[in-house]
């Protein structure tokens, strides 16, 4: 079931700012540098925990457009697999044991290897079969990559259709719908509860389903152009070496492909409603009809708890107040960051006085030990979070909610 979990992770993952992912009997919601995981235990109780988000994009350079896509993909997989494993442990044993680092790496590598085999190697081999049947050309030609793209789409669609019959995955798709509905309600403004979310659409333009569809579409175009170009520049002797080089090159192209797909999904989500926006969003939203299902009230309750935990302490009683508080904090942080950057521009040695550092951190609402203030402000001015996670997220304290 590792591959089905990896695919469902990608299908149900949302993009930052506030985004989410469905897991086994639960929902994960991300807000900035923290994410919350809310799960429905077998006894009916909802448990929630807020934790730090593992990130590969702390450095400002890795946040730049057309660079950030691949690191964001990897960090989404890492955090998503952690959440999936925690949800599985809750359902199987009613316990939540921290996932070991080597176990996480092994699970990620095994899942990725199975995904690569099914969605890269198998379509390539089937395209070779079409060439052998004289229904397509060689790997240097366009028809080979058109067959390859068609087989990718068919395998992808067929896989989603097949796993939708698995009861656990079917319920994951329901939680996927609950996650989308709650995010829609949150983005609409005002307070959020199960009744409000139930009226919203279960389809959302910022979704991992759309991302994967963009990845497949862009890969068809880039493979058709760049693989023949590579073989024109260098073509090894021997059929096996030639096909092996092509497959390795396709794997390396996943970096720019995922970067382009990430920027495209962000662009499509930000576009004002109109013909072009509808055209770009339609394929992903159509596919989401397969990867989401209408949730029940209890599943919506879990998604609401996940959102409240992700937003922090203000949202435990009033989500609309949390939205206002988060906006104020972000505004203060931006003002403090600009002040820090201006001060550092005038300091040759990139040092800053304790008094100036305290003023900046007070404006950002951050408390740090006196001896660490200058270093924190320097990192802050360079784009890093001022302190990392709030205390509740660092400790990962589990909250329990009634059934």
mmCIF file of C-alpha atoms in Angstrom:
data_model
loop_
_atom_site.group_PDB
_atom_site.id
_atom_site.type_symbol
_atom_site.label_atom_id
_atom_site.label_comp_id
_atom_site.label_asym_id
_atom_site.label_seq_id
_atom_site.Cartn_x
_atom_site.Cartn_y
_atom_site.Cartn_z
ATOM 1 C CA UNK A 1 0.000 0.000 0.000
ATOM 2 C CA UNK A 2 3.031 2.326 0.097
ATOM 3 C CA UNK A 3 2.570 3.443 -3.531
ATOM 4 C CA UNK A 4 -1.157 4.081 -3.132
ATOM 5 C CA UNK A 5 -0.388 6.168 -0.039
ATOM 6 C CA UNK A 6 2.263 8.169 -1.928
ATOM 7 C CA UNK A 7 -0.105 8.807 -4.843
ATOM 8 C CA UNK A 8 -2.991 9.724 -2.524
ATOM 9 C CA UNK A 9 -0.574 12.057 -0.690
ATOM 10 C CA UNK A 10 0.216 13.872 -3.954
ATOM 11 C CA UNK A 11 -3.419 13.881 -5.040
ATOM 12 C CA UNK A 12 -4.632 15.354 -1.777
ATOM 13 C CA UNK A 13 -1.852 17.846 -1.100
ATOM 14 C CA UNK A 14 -2.536 21.556 -1.261
ATOM 15 C CA UNK A 15 -0.149 24.452 -1.825
ATOM 16 C CA UNK A 16 1.012 26.888 0.863
ATOM 17 C CA UNK A 17 -0.320 29.534 2.376
ATOM 18 C CA UNK A 18 -3.009 27.556 4.137
ATOM 19 C CA UNK A 19 -3.111 24.202 2.436
ATOM 20 C CA UNK A 20 -3.827 20.665 3.389
ATOM 21 C CA UNK A 21 -3.707 16.973 2.740
ATOM 22 C CA UNK A 22 -5.998 14.107 3.562
ATOM 23 C CA UNK A 23 -4.625 11.154 5.530
ATOM 24 C CA UNK A 24 -6.121 7.982 6.981
ATOM 25 C CA UNK A 25 -9.147 9.110 9.024
ATOM 26 C CA UNK A 26 -7.844 12.639 9.256
ATOM 27 C CA UNK A 27 -6.640 15.874 7.721
ATOM 28 C CA UNK A 28 -3.328 17.720 7.798
ATOM 29 C CA UNK A 29 -3.391 21.522 7.495
ATOM 30 C CA UNK A 30 -0.318 23.687 6.931
ATOM 31 C CA UNK A 31 0.025 27.324 7.936
ATOM 32 C CA UNK A 32 3.448 28.806 7.262
ATOM 33 C CA UNK A 33 6.140 27.067 9.302
ATOM 34 C CA UNK A 34 3.717 24.793 11.167
ATOM 35 C CA UNK A 35 1.244 22.096 10.300
ATOM 36 C CA UNK A 36 -1.534 20.492 12.275
ATOM 37 C CA UNK A 37 -2.677 16.900 12.070
ATOM 38 C CA UNK A 38 -6.217 16.083 13.236
ATOM 39 C CA UNK A 39 -7.286 12.437 13.382
ATOM 40 C CA UNK A 40 -10.492 10.618 14.248
ATOM 41 C CA UNK A 41 -9.550 7.778 16.568
ATOM 42 C CA UNK A 42 -11.395 4.427 16.397
ATOM 43 C CA UNK A 43 -13.258 5.371 19.612
ATOM 44 C CA UNK A 44 -14.646 8.491 17.879
ATOM 45 C CA UNK A 45 -12.448 11.032 19.661
ATOM 46 C CA UNK A 46 -10.617 13.659 17.590
ATOM 47 C CA UNK A 47 -6.961 14.173 18.479
ATOM 48 C CA UNK A 48 -4.940 17.049 17.048
ATOM 49 C CA UNK A 49 -1.288 17.971 17.170
ATOM 50 C CA UNK A 50 0.593 21.027 15.862
ATOM 51 C CA UNK A 51 4.148 20.441 14.676
ATOM 52 C CA UNK A 52 6.972 22.235 12.823
ATOM 53 C CA UNK A 53 6.988 21.951 9.056
ATOM 54 C CA UNK A 54 10.157 20.371 7.665
ATOM 55 C CA UNK A 55 11.352 22.828 5.018
ATOM 56 C CA UNK A 56 14.039 22.847 2.343
ATOM 57 C CA UNK A 57 13.307 26.448 1.333
ATOM 58 C CA UNK A 58 14.656 28.403 4.299
ATOM 59 C CA UNK A 59 17.323 30.049 2.162
ATOM 60 C CA UNK A 60 15.985 33.005 0.142
ATOM 61 C CA UNK A 61 17.553 31.638 -3.066
ATOM 62 C CA UNK A 62 15.452 28.473 -2.832
ATOM 63 C CA UNK A 63 12.273 30.556 -2.628
ATOM 64 C CA UNK A 64 12.786 32.119 -6.042
ATOM 65 C CA UNK A 65 10.337 31.332 -8.866
ATOM 66 C CA UNK A 66 11.336 28.383 -11.067
ATOM 67 C CA UNK A 67 13.732 27.209 -8.345
ATOM 68 C CA UNK A 68 11.345 26.516 -5.457
ATOM 69 C CA UNK A 69 9.171 23.926 -7.223
ATOM 70 C CA UNK A 70 11.332 20.835 -6.721
ATOM 71 C CA UNK A 71 12.339 21.577 -3.074
ATOM 72 C CA UNK A 72 8.671 22.251 -2.265
ATOM 73 C CA UNK A 73 7.742 18.918 -3.866
ATOM 74 C CA UNK A 74 10.313 17.037 -1.761
ATOM 75 C CA UNK A 75 9.373 18.752 1.513
ATOM 76 C CA UNK A 76 5.678 18.098 0.795
ATOM 77 C CA UNK A 77 6.443 14.403 0.310
ATOM 78 C CA UNK A 78 8.519 14.234 3.506
ATOM 79 C CA UNK A 79 5.929 15.978 5.678
ATOM 80 C CA UNK A 80 3.103 14.109 3.988
ATOM 81 C CA UNK A 81 4.648 10.694 4.582
ATOM 82 C CA UNK A 82 5.213 11.601 8.235
ATOM 83 C CA UNK A 83 1.549 12.549 8.558
ATOM 84 C CA UNK A 84 0.391 9.404 6.741
ATOM 85 C CA UNK A 85 2.474 7.167 8.982
ATOM 86 C CA UNK A 86 1.178 8.884 12.133
ATOM 87 C CA UNK A 87 -2.392 8.463 10.949
ATOM 88 C CA UNK A 88 -1.803 4.790 10.148
ATOM 89 C CA UNK A 89 -0.255 4.203 13.582
ATOM 90 C CA UNK A 90 -3.260 5.837 15.258
ATOM 91 C CA UNK A 91 -5.680 3.612 13.383
ATOM 92 C CA UNK A 92 -3.694 0.409 13.883
ATOM 93 C CA UNK A 93 -2.556 0.735 17.472
ATOM 94 C CA UNK A 94 -4.066 3.887 18.913
ATOM 95 C CA UNK A 95 -0.527 5.134 19.598
ATOM 96 C CA UNK A 96 1.620 7.770 17.954
ATOM 97 C CA UNK A 97 5.258 6.788 17.831
ATOM 98 C CA UNK A 98 7.719 9.250 16.315
ATOM 99 C CA UNK A 99 8.931 8.105 12.903
ATOM 100 C CA UNK A 100 12.672 7.314 12.847
ATOM 101 C CA UNK A 101 14.791 9.259 10.370
ATOM 102 C CA UNK A 102 16.079 6.176 8.553
ATOM 103 C CA UNK A 103 12.568 4.708 8.411
ATOM 104 C CA UNK A 104 11.249 7.895 6.805
ATOM 105 C CA UNK A 105 14.068 7.961 4.232
ATOM 106 C CA UNK A 106 13.563 4.273 3.411
ATOM 107 C CA UNK A 107 9.798 4.705 3.015
ATOM 108 C CA UNK A 108 10.275 7.780 0.822
ATOM 109 C CA UNK A 109 12.880 6.101 -1.402
ATOM 110 C CA UNK A 110 10.850 2.895 -1.764
ATOM 111 C CA UNK A 111 7.682 4.818 -2.584
ATOM 112 C CA UNK A 112 9.480 7.016 -5.106
ATOM 113 C CA UNK A 113 11.120 3.972 -6.716
ATOM 114 C CA UNK A 114 7.732 2.277 -7.142
ATOM 115 C CA UNK A 115 6.210 5.490 -8.523
ATOM 116 C CA UNK A 116 9.094 5.929 -10.984
ATOM 117 C CA UNK A 117 8.713 2.331 -12.103
ATOM 118 C CA UNK A 118 4.975 2.644 -12.703
ATOM 119 C CA UNK A 119 4.810 6.149 -14.176
ATOM 120 C CA UNK A 120 8.191 6.471 -15.972
ATOM 121 C CA UNK A 121 9.663 3.056 -16.800
ATOM 122 C CA UNK A 122 6.437 1.206 -17.693
ATOM 123 C CA UNK A 123 5.189 3.895 -20.145
ATOM 124 C CA UNK A 124 8.645 3.909 -21.747
ATOM 125 C CA UNK A 125 8.603 0.121 -22.196
ATOM 126 C CA UNK A 126 5.069 0.221 -23.615
ATOM 127 C CA UNK A 127 6.197 2.869 -26.107
ATOM 128 C CA UNK A 128 9.020 0.532 -27.154
ATOM 129 C CA UNK A 129 6.358 -2.121 -27.693
ATOM 130 C CA UNK A 130 4.512 0.278 -30.024
ATOM 131 C CA UNK A 131 7.761 0.770 -31.933
ATOM 132 C CA UNK A 132 8.234 -3.008 -32.203
ATOM 133 C CA UNK A 133 4.640 -3.309 -33.505
ATOM 134 C CA UNK A 134 5.521 -0.592 -36.062
ATOM 135 C CA UNK A 135 2.851 1.704 -34.625
ATOM 136 C CA UNK A 136 5.364 4.358 -33.596
ATOM 137 C CA UNK A 137 8.873 5.587 -34.208
ATOM 138 C CA UNK A 138 12.050 5.398 -32.187
ATOM 139 C CA UNK A 139 12.940 7.392 -29.109
ATOM 140 C CA UNK A 140 14.345 10.155 -31.337
ATOM 141 C CA UNK A 141 10.931 10.789 -32.885
ATOM 142 C CA UNK A 142 7.765 12.599 -31.790
ATOM 143 C CA UNK A 143 5.421 9.589 -31.988
ATOM 144 C CA UNK A 144 7.409 7.700 -29.338
ATOM 145 C CA UNK A 145 6.851 10.479 -26.804
ATOM 146 C CA UNK A 146 3.193 10.887 -27.760
ATOM 147 C CA UNK A 147 2.684 7.180 -26.994
ATOM 148 C CA UNK A 148 4.702 7.610 -23.807
ATOM 149 C CA UNK A 149 2.493 10.528 -22.702
ATOM 150 C CA UNK A 150 -0.698 8.655 -23.564
ATOM 151 C CA UNK A 151 0.384 5.625 -21.531
ATOM 152 C CA UNK A 152 1.291 7.875 -18.588
ATOM 153 C CA UNK A 153 -2.169 9.440 -18.619
ATOM 154 C CA UNK A 154 -3.910 6.074 -18.949
ATOM 155 C CA UNK A 155 -1.869 4.484 -16.135
ATOM 156 C CA UNK A 156 -2.405 7.538 -13.917
ATOM 157 C CA UNK A 157 -6.170 7.627 -14.497
ATOM 158 C CA UNK A 158 -6.482 3.857 -14.228
ATOM 159 C CA UNK A 159 -4.516 3.800 -10.987
ATOM 160 C CA UNK A 160 -6.716 6.465 -9.408
ATOM 161 C CA UNK A 161 -9.836 4.605 -10.556
ATOM 162 C CA UNK A 162 -8.519 1.294 -9.179
ATOM 163 C CA UNK A 163 -7.492 2.563 -5.729
ATOM 164 C CA UNK A 164 -10.833 4.379 -5.321
ATOM 165 C CA UNK A 165 -12.377 0.932 -4.723
ATOM 166 C CA UNK A 166 -10.129 0.376 -1.674
ATOM 167 C CA UNK A 167 -12.301 1.320 1.346
ATOM 168 C CA UNK A 168 -9.493 3.124 3.208
ATOM 169 C CA UNK A 169 -8.531 5.149 0.124
ATOM 170 C CA UNK A 170 -12.185 5.950 -0.566
ATOM 171 C CA UNK A 171 -12.417 7.481 2.900
ATOM 172 C CA UNK A 172 -9.161 9.379 2.254
ATOM 173 C CA UNK A 173 -10.864 10.881 -0.814
ATOM 174 C CA UNK A 174 -13.789 11.924 1.425
ATOM 175 C CA UNK A 175 -11.380 13.634 3.822
ATOM 176 C CA UNK A 176 -9.785 15.234 0.748
ATOM 177 C CA UNK A 177 -13.170 16.736 -0.065
ATOM 178 C CA UNK A 178 -13.556 17.877 3.562
ATOM 179 C CA UNK A 179 -10.140 19.565 3.457
ATOM 180 C CA UNK A 180 -11.079 21.492 0.291
ATOM 181 C CA UNK A 181 -14.454 22.551 1.673
ATOM 182 C CA UNK A 182 -12.952 23.867 4.909
ATOM 183 C CA UNK A 183 -10.212 25.777 3.031
ATOM 184 C CA UNK A 184 -12.876 27.317 0.768
ATOM 185 C CA UNK A 185 -14.839 28.388 3.854
ATOM 186 C CA UNK A 186 -11.689 29.840 5.420
ATOM 187 C CA UNK A 187 -10.782 31.763 2.259
ATOM 188 C CA UNK A 188 -14.329 33.134 2.055
ATOM 189 C CA UNK A 189 -13.765 34.921 5.400
ATOM 190 C CA UNK A 190 -15.659 34.736 8.666
ATOM 191 C CA UNK A 191 -15.825 31.859 11.086
ATOM 192 C CA UNK A 192 -15.580 28.271 9.892
ATOM 193 C CA UNK A 193 -17.550 25.258 11.076
ATOM 194 C CA UNK A 194 -18.842 22.022 9.562
ATOM 195 C CA UNK A 195 -22.177 23.573 8.538
ATOM 196 C CA UNK A 196 -20.467 26.470 6.718
ATOM 197 C CA UNK A 197 -17.941 24.200 5.007
ATOM 198 C CA UNK A 198 -20.635 21.736 3.874
ATOM 199 C CA UNK A 199 -22.031 24.379 1.496
ATOM 200 C CA UNK A 200 -18.667 24.836 -0.249
ATOM 201 C CA UNK A 201 -17.272 23.041 -3.296
ATOM 202 C CA UNK A 202 -15.145 19.960 -2.778
ATOM 203 C CA UNK A 203 -12.955 21.036 -5.729
ATOM 204 C CA UNK A 204 -10.073 23.482 -5.290
ATOM 205 C CA UNK A 205 -7.686 24.974 -7.898
ATOM 206 C CA UNK A 206 -4.645 24.698 -5.566
ATOM 207 C CA UNK A 207 -4.497 20.935 -5.302
ATOM 208 C CA UNK A 208 -1.947 18.181 -5.735
ATOM 209 C CA UNK A 209 -4.188 16.534 -8.326
ATOM 210 C CA UNK A 210 -3.841 19.559 -10.597
ATOM 211 C CA UNK A 211 -0.098 19.658 -9.911
ATOM 212 C CA UNK A 212 0.357 16.048 -11.065
ATOM 213 C CA UNK A 213 -1.691 16.723 -14.180
ATOM 214 C CA UNK A 214 0.538 19.691 -15.003
ATOM 215 C CA UNK A 215 3.620 17.527 -14.385
ATOM 216 C CA UNK A 216 2.405 14.919 -16.898
ATOM 217 C CA UNK A 217 1.481 17.556 -19.502
ATOM 218 C CA UNK A 218 4.786 19.438 -19.222
ATOM 219 C CA UNK A 219 6.772 16.179 -19.263
ATOM 220 C CA UNK A 220 5.199 15.175 -22.586
ATOM 221 C CA UNK A 221 6.301 18.477 -24.168
ATOM 222 C CA UNK A 222 9.811 18.565 -22.692
ATOM 223 C CA UNK A 223 10.503 14.885 -23.396
ATOM 224 C CA UNK A 224 9.419 15.310 -27.032
ATOM 225 C CA UNK A 225 11.824 18.251 -27.472
ATOM 226 C CA UNK A 226 14.792 17.555 -25.195
ATOM 227 C CA UNK A 227 15.243 13.763 -25.509
ATOM 228 C CA UNK A 228 15.798 13.895 -29.310
ATOM 229 C CA UNK A 229 18.119 16.883 -28.775
ATOM 230 C CA UNK A 230 20.163 14.894 -26.234
ATOM 231 C CA UNK A 231 20.440 11.898 -28.563
ATOM 232 C CA UNK A 232 21.461 14.198 -31.408
ATOM 233 C CA UNK A 233 24.309 15.552 -29.256
ATOM 234 C CA UNK A 234 25.291 12.196 -27.778
ATOM 235 C CA UNK A 235 23.903 8.778 -28.630
ATOM 236 C CA UNK A 236 25.585 5.748 -27.008
ATOM 237 C CA UNK A 237 26.205 2.602 -28.970
ATOM 238 C CA UNK A 238 23.869 -0.258 -28.192
ATOM 239 C CA UNK A 239 20.094 -0.256 -27.823
ATOM 240 C CA UNK A 240 20.095 -0.961 -24.060
ATOM 241 C CA UNK A 241 22.523 1.897 -23.271
ATOM 242 C CA UNK A 242 20.452 4.232 -25.436
ATOM 243 C CA UNK A 243 17.200 3.420 -23.616
ATOM 244 C CA UNK A 244 18.896 3.551 -20.212
ATOM 245 C CA UNK A 245 20.303 7.019 -20.985
ATOM 246 C CA UNK A 246 16.847 8.191 -22.055
ATOM 247 C CA UNK A 247 15.193 6.973 -18.831
ATOM 248 C CA UNK A 248 17.901 8.550 -16.634
ATOM 249 C CA UNK A 249 17.551 11.823 -18.546
ATOM 250 C CA UNK A 250 13.777 11.751 -18.001
ATOM 251 C CA UNK A 251 14.323 11.323 -14.269
ATOM 252 C CA UNK A 252 16.706 14.299 -14.194
ATOM 253 C CA UNK A 253 14.110 16.372 -16.049
ATOM 254 C CA UNK A 254 11.762 15.936 -13.067
ATOM 255 C CA UNK A 255 13.541 18.892 -11.431
ATOM 256 C CA UNK A 256 12.681 21.512 -14.093
ATOM 257 C CA UNK A 257 9.319 19.852 -14.829
ATOM 258 C CA UNK A 258 8.191 20.066 -11.202
ATOM 259 C CA UNK A 259 9.466 23.676 -11.032
ATOM 260 C CA UNK A 260 7.426 24.668 -14.088
ATOM 261 C CA UNK A 261 4.335 22.799 -12.861
ATOM 262 C CA UNK A 262 4.533 24.504 -9.471
ATOM 263 C CA UNK A 263 4.660 27.982 -11.023
ATOM 264 C CA UNK A 264 1.838 27.110 -13.407
ATOM 265 C CA UNK A 265 -0.498 25.915 -10.655
ATOM 266 C CA UNK A 266 0.201 29.062 -8.630
ATOM 267 C CA UNK A 267 -0.442 31.223 -11.675
ATOM 268 C CA UNK A 268 -3.693 29.410 -12.493
ATOM 269 C CA UNK A 269 -4.922 29.743 -8.895
ATOM 270 C CA UNK A 270 -4.205 33.509 -8.816
ATOM 271 C CA UNK A 271 -5.813 34.292 -12.166
ATOM 272 C CA UNK A 272 -9.059 36.269 -12.017
ATOM 273 C CA UNK A 273 -12.105 34.324 -13.140
ATOM 274 C CA UNK A 274 -12.453 34.290 -16.908
ATOM 275 C CA UNK A 275 -12.012 32.166 -20.007
ATOM 276 C CA UNK A 276 -8.257 31.563 -19.642
ATOM 277 C CA UNK A 277 -8.553 30.801 -15.919
ATOM 278 C CA UNK A 278 -11.357 28.332 -16.602
ATOM 279 C CA UNK A 279 -9.319 26.724 -19.383
ATOM 280 C CA UNK A 280 -6.264 26.246 -17.164
ATOM 281 C CA UNK A 281 -8.186 25.040 -14.123
ATOM 282 C CA UNK A 282 -10.705 22.776 -15.872
ATOM 283 C CA UNK A 283 -8.544 19.628 -16.357
ATOM 284 C CA UNK A 284 -7.413 19.596 -12.702
ATOM 285 C CA UNK A 285 -10.876 20.319 -11.326
ATOM 286 C CA UNK A 286 -12.322 17.586 -13.552
ATOM 287 C CA UNK A 287 -9.770 15.080 -12.270
ATOM 288 C CA UNK A 288 -10.570 16.090 -8.684
ATOM 289 C CA UNK A 289 -14.031 14.624 -9.192
ATOM 290 C CA UNK A 290 -12.225 11.278 -9.037
ATOM 291 C CA UNK A 291 -9.906 12.123 -6.132
ATOM 292 C CA UNK A 292 -12.484 13.760 -3.862
ATOM 293 C CA UNK A 293 -15.825 12.587 -2.515
ATOM 294 C CA UNK A 294 -18.542 14.309 -0.529
ATOM 295 C CA UNK A 295 -17.609 14.141 3.172
ATOM 296 C CA UNK A 296 -19.991 13.633 6.053
ATOM 297 C CA UNK A 297 -20.336 16.024 8.993
ATOM 298 C CA UNK A 298 -17.933 14.073 11.200
ATOM 299 C CA UNK A 299 -15.202 14.279 8.543
ATOM 300 C CA UNK A 300 -15.793 18.028 8.183
ATOM 301 C CA UNK A 301 -15.447 18.362 11.966
ATOM 302 C CA UNK A 302 -11.977 16.786 11.747
ATOM 303 C CA UNK A 303 -10.936 19.177 8.969
ATOM 304 C CA UNK A 304 -12.160 22.178 10.998
ATOM 305 C CA UNK A 305 -10.144 21.031 14.032
ATOM 306 C CA UNK A 306 -7.047 20.673 11.790
ATOM 307 C CA UNK A 307 -7.524 24.227 10.501
ATOM 308 C CA UNK A 308 -7.973 25.668 13.998
ATOM 309 C CA UNK A 309 -4.842 23.925 15.247
ATOM 310 C CA UNK A 310 -2.830 25.092 12.219
ATOM 311 C CA UNK A 311 -3.889 28.715 12.686
ATOM 312 C CA UNK A 312 -2.795 28.699 16.317
ATOM 313 C CA UNK A 313 -4.160 29.690 19.690
ATOM 314 C CA UNK A 314 -6.394 32.529 18.437
ATOM 315 C CA UNK A 315 -8.404 30.162 16.235
ATOM 316 C CA UNK A 316 -9.328 27.773 19.040
ATOM 317 C CA UNK A 317 -12.323 30.004 19.753
ATOM 318 C CA UNK A 318 -12.670 32.275 16.703
ATOM 319 C CA UNK A 319 -11.158 31.650 13.256
ATOM 320 C CA UNK A 320 -12.041 35.127 11.974
ATOM 321 C CA UNK A 321 -10.059 36.618 14.897
ATOM 322 C CA UNK A 322 -7.150 34.329 13.948
ATOM 323 C CA UNK A 323 -7.169 35.657 10.388
ATOM 324 C CA UNK A 324 -6.949 39.231 11.670
ATOM 325 C CA UNK A 325 -4.191 38.351 14.157
ATOM 326 C CA UNK A 326 -2.132 36.529 11.515
ATOM 327 C CA UNK A 327 -2.401 39.496 9.155
ATOM 328 C CA UNK A 328 -1.248 41.863 11.907
ATOM 329 C CA UNK A 329 1.706 39.614 12.777
ATOM 330 C CA UNK A 330 2.755 39.288 9.133
ATOM 331 C CA UNK A 331 2.512 43.052 8.698
ATOM 332 C CA UNK A 332 4.667 43.605 11.799
ATOM 333 C CA UNK A 333 7.182 40.983 10.671
ATOM 334 C CA UNK A 334 7.496 42.578 7.233
ATOM 335 C CA UNK A 335 8.055 46.021 8.776
ATOM 336 C CA UNK A 336 10.682 44.602 11.149
ATOM 337 C CA UNK A 337 12.363 42.685 8.340
ATOM 338 C CA UNK A 338 12.633 45.850 6.226
ATOM 339 C CA UNK A 339 14.064 47.745 9.207
ATOM 340 C CA UNK A 340 16.629 45.000 9.813
ATOM 341 C CA UNK A 341 17.643 44.935 6.155
ATOM 342 C CA UNK A 342 18.121 48.714 6.075
ATOM 343 C CA UNK A 343 20.294 48.628 9.186
ATOM 344 C CA UNK A 344 22.428 45.813 7.829
ATOM 345 C CA UNK A 345 22.953 47.672 4.550
ATOM 346 C CA UNK A 346 24.761 50.368 6.552
ATOM 347 C CA UNK A 347 26.929 47.923 8.514
ATOM 348 C CA UNK A 348 30.063 46.730 6.737
ATOM 349 C CA UNK A 349 30.639 43.841 9.133
ATOM 350 C CA UNK A 350 26.979 42.729 9.156
ATOM 351 C CA UNK A 351 26.663 43.459 12.842
ATOM 352 C CA UNK A 352 23.819 45.166 14.626
ATOM 353 C CA UNK A 353 23.530 46.758 18.046
ATOM 354 C CA UNK A 354 21.679 44.963 20.838
ATOM 355 C CA UNK A 355 19.318 47.917 21.221
ATOM 356 C CA UNK A 356 18.415 47.955 17.511
ATOM 357 C CA UNK A 357 18.019 44.175 17.512
ATOM 358 C CA UNK A 358 15.655 44.328 20.499
ATOM 359 C CA UNK A 359 13.568 47.017 18.800
ATOM 360 C CA UNK A 360 13.249 44.947 15.623
ATOM 361 C CA UNK A 361 12.361 41.738 17.435
ATOM 362 C CA UNK A 362 9.832 43.529 19.660
ATOM 363 C CA UNK A 363 8.136 44.850 16.538
ATOM 364 C CA UNK A 364 7.971 41.324 15.127
ATOM 365 C CA UNK A 365 6.603 39.999 18.438
ATOM 366 C CA UNK A 366 9.555 37.675 19.002
ATOM 367 C CA UNK A 367 11.451 37.029 22.232
ATOM 368 C CA UNK A 368 14.974 35.606 22.192
ATOM 369 C CA UNK A 369 17.861 35.562 24.686
ATOM 370 C CA UNK A 370 19.872 38.804 24.735
ATOM 371 C CA UNK A 371 23.075 37.192 23.515
ATOM 372 C CA UNK A 372 21.323 35.749 20.412
ATOM 373 C CA UNK A 373 19.453 38.854 19.237
ATOM 374 C CA UNK A 374 21.987 40.109 16.686
ATOM 375 C CA UNK A 375 22.367 36.711 14.990
ATOM 376 C CA UNK A 376 18.596 36.199 14.870
ATOM 377 C CA UNK A 377 18.008 39.647 13.326
ATOM 378 C CA UNK A 378 20.694 39.062 10.675
ATOM 379 C CA UNK A 379 19.058 35.772 9.654
ATOM 380 C CA UNK A 380 15.675 37.511 9.847
ATOM 381 C CA UNK A 381 16.810 40.247 7.431
ATOM 382 C CA UNK A 382 18.077 37.590 5.027
ATOM 383 C CA UNK A 383 14.623 36.007 4.813
ATOM 384 C CA UNK A 384 14.694 33.286 7.465
ATOM 385 C CA UNK A 385 11.909 32.977 10.067
ATOM 386 C CA UNK A 386 12.731 35.053 13.175
ATOM 387 C CA UNK A 387 12.748 32.155 15.560
ATOM 388 C CA UNK A 388 11.316 29.099 13.831
ATOM 389 C CA UNK A 389 8.237 27.596 15.486
ATOM 390 C CA UNK A 390 6.033 28.718 18.349
ATOM 391 C CA UNK A 391 6.503 26.784 21.569
ATOM 392 C CA UNK A 392 3.358 24.701 21.025
ATOM 393 C CA UNK A 393 4.586 23.576 17.600
ATOM 394 C CA UNK A 394 8.079 22.726 18.842
ATOM 395 C CA UNK A 395 6.740 20.474 21.556
ATOM 396 C CA UNK A 396 4.026 19.004 19.331
ATOM 397 C CA UNK A 397 1.544 18.925 22.182
ATOM 398 C CA UNK A 398 -1.472 16.772 21.405
ATOM 399 C CA UNK A 399 -4.930 18.243 21.937
ATOM 400 C CA UNK A 400 -8.007 16.095 22.374
ATOM 401 C CA UNK A 401 -11.459 17.037 21.157
ATOM 402 C CA UNK A 402 -14.771 15.390 21.869
ATOM 403 C CA UNK A 403 -16.436 13.063 19.401
#
